[in-house]
Amino acid sequence: MSETAKYTRNSPYTSRVLTNYRMTGPESEKETIHVELELEEGMTYTPGDAVGILATNREQAVDEVLAVLGFNGTERVLDHYKVEISLHEALTSRLAIGKLARGSINQFAKLCGENVPEGLKALIGQENKAFAEEYVWGREFVDFAKEFPGIVTEPQQLFNILSRLTPRMYSIASSQLAHPNEVHTTVRVVRYNAHGAERQGVASGHMGERAPVGSTLPIFLHENKAFRLPEDSNAPVIMIGPGTGIAPFRAFLEERQAKGEKGDNWLIFGEQRRVSDFLYEKQWEQMQKDGVLTRLDTAFSRDQGKKVYVQDRMAENAAELYAWLERGAYFYVCGDASRMAKDVELALLDAIANGANSTLDHAQEYLAAMKAAKRYQRDVY
Ligand SMILES: Cc1cc2nc3c(=O)[nH]c(=O)nc-3n(C[C@H](O)[C@H](O)[C@H](O)COP(=O)(O)OP(=O)(O)OC[C@H]3O[C@@H](n4cnc5c(N)ncnc54)[C@H](O)[C@@H]3O)c2cc1C
Ligand SMILES: NC(=O)c1ccc[n+]([C@@H]2O[C@H](COP(=O)([O-])OP(=O)(O)OC[C@H]3O[C@@H](n4cnc5c(N)ncnc54)[C@H](OP(=O)(O)O)[C@@H]3O)[C@@H](O)[C@H]2O)c1
């Protein structure tokens, strides 16, 4: 068994944090960090893969839950594998006490038997789904438990109410040819204020706040065969990676550089402001000088009155983009799935239709053929 297969989400590798720094400037609205983690000899990945992180809940969040429920944390519970652990341990590393799930409300209500409080009744059942969705937005379990006190009487009940704390995936931002025994990530730390409290994402918060150099994190490598550099080292590559979507393209470019591959590389990056959010700027400059990065376009959305996005750069350069596709270019997209990836696809279809002087139907067929040939690949989340 390879070292990679040896470590899984259920049996992770305890990795040491080698580097952890903020990439975005102090004036940025984002806190995007670069984290380097150590790998055991023999653990291998391919650019395009992801790394899974098993984070823990904040100490303060655990203490708040204990206080609201009136437990002290030393109570014994059985975890998901029926192994006895303390309640404190369960709330720290096994249970999702962060964002409240609608399912948790329904499970919680079951504990009330016939005596469901009126306020809770309004949050359960199919007919109240929309209201419950609105209620859970921005709330954590602790907010809810505070509102309906005295219902959880046994610590073990929490395993029925709360979901399991799951690993979070991060696109790998490094090539092992450039960094043996290391895996790098580009992480946006999720922070927001909701219902009068400062909140943070579990895993990104862990890496942003509680993972100093020298500390350890349980991790595993996750293969993604659907996001791969072309086998043909001479094939041109177009990469659309706004925000943290840049991560796998750093891995792609480092890999192509390390292997001395001759194919052209075109990167289109977008973020809010050039001065504070230009992730890996120095490395791209160097790669341009080295002749690895053939072309770099940027879209800093908030540097001017009118927003400019990566798809606007595609539209401005549609003729050249189509020429690259005609030369057999592979087209990759990484980052936001909800809007960006769809808008980029529309811009790609436009570029094809205009370039070929054809209809949108023809562009759809062209894109379908690209997909079938694995020349259109997405890693969106
Ligand atoms: C294949 C893949 C690759 C990925 N690669 C990367 C990557 O390279 N870099 C990266 O940073 N992320 C990446 N992600 C996303 C990452 O896995 C996590 O989802 C992300 O870091 C958030 O996890 P968290 O534990 O910090 O936050 P969670 O604890 O999961 O909290 C996030 C949740 O908080 C809530 N929330 C967020 N903002 C607000 C708000 N303003 N108001 C109210 N509620 C809010 C939302 O419900 C949101 O879903 C990737 C995901 C996948 C699936
Ligand atoms: N699940 C989570 O909680 C979580 C955590 C971290 C990241 N993510 C996701 O990870 C992705 C990357 O996040 P990120 O903060 O690094 O970057 P991002 O939010 O994708 O922002 C990067 C750039 O894209 C721009 N943008 C906004 N809408 C766009 C669109 N429709 N098309 C093209 N560009 C668009 C932004 O501009 P403006 O901001 O000026 O509009 C910004 O300049 C997003 O999907 C984000 O939601 C999710």
Coordinates of C-alpha atoms in Angstrom, one line a residue, residues 65 67-71 100-102 104-112 115-124 128 131-132 135-136 139-153 157-158 161:
V65 CA -21.8 25.1 24.0
A67 CA -22.0 26.5 29.3
V68 CA -25.3 26.8 27.5
L69 CA -26.1 23.1 27.9
G70 CA -24.9 23.0 31.6
F71 CA -22.3 20.3 31.0
L100 CA -26.7 25.3 12.3
A101 CA -28.2 22.7 10.0
R102 CA -32.0 22.5 9.5
S104 CA -30.5 19.6 13.7
I105 CA -33.6 21.5 14.5
N106 CA -35.8 18.6 13.6
Q107 CA -33.8 16.2 15.7
F108 CA -33.7 18.6 18.6
A109 CA -37.5 18.9 18.4
K110 CA -37.9 15.1 18.7
L111 CA -36.4 15.3 22.2
C112 CA -39.4 17.4 23.3
N115 CA -44.2 19.3 24.4
V116 CA -42.6 21.1 21.6
P117 CA -42.4 24.9 22.4
E118 CA -44.4 27.1 20.1
G119 CA -41.3 28.9 18.8
L120 CA -39.7 25.6 17.9
K121 CA -42.9 24.3 16.2
A122 CA -42.6 27.2 13.8
L123 CA -39.2 25.9 12.6
I124 CA -40.1 22.2 11.9
N128 CA -42.0 25.8 7.6
F131 CA -38.7 30.0 7.4
A132 CA -36.3 27.5 9.0
Y135 CA -33.5 31.1 10.6
V136 CA -30.4 28.9 10.3
R139 CA -26.7 31.0 13.3
E140 CA -24.7 28.4 15.1
F141 CA -25.9 25.5 17.3
V142 CA -25.2 27.5 20.4
D143 CA -27.6 30.3 19.4
F144 CA -30.4 27.9 18.9
A145 CA -29.6 26.0 22.2
K146 CA -29.7 29.3 24.0
E147 CA -33.2 30.1 22.6
F148 CA -34.6 26.7 23.6
P149 CA -32.9 25.8 26.9
G150 CA -33.3 22.6 29.0
I151 CA -34.1 20.3 26.1
V152 CA -30.8 18.5 25.8
T153 CA -30.5 16.5 29.0
Q157 CA -28.2 13.2 22.5
L158 CA -25.9 15.6 20.8
I161 CA -28.8 16.4 16.8

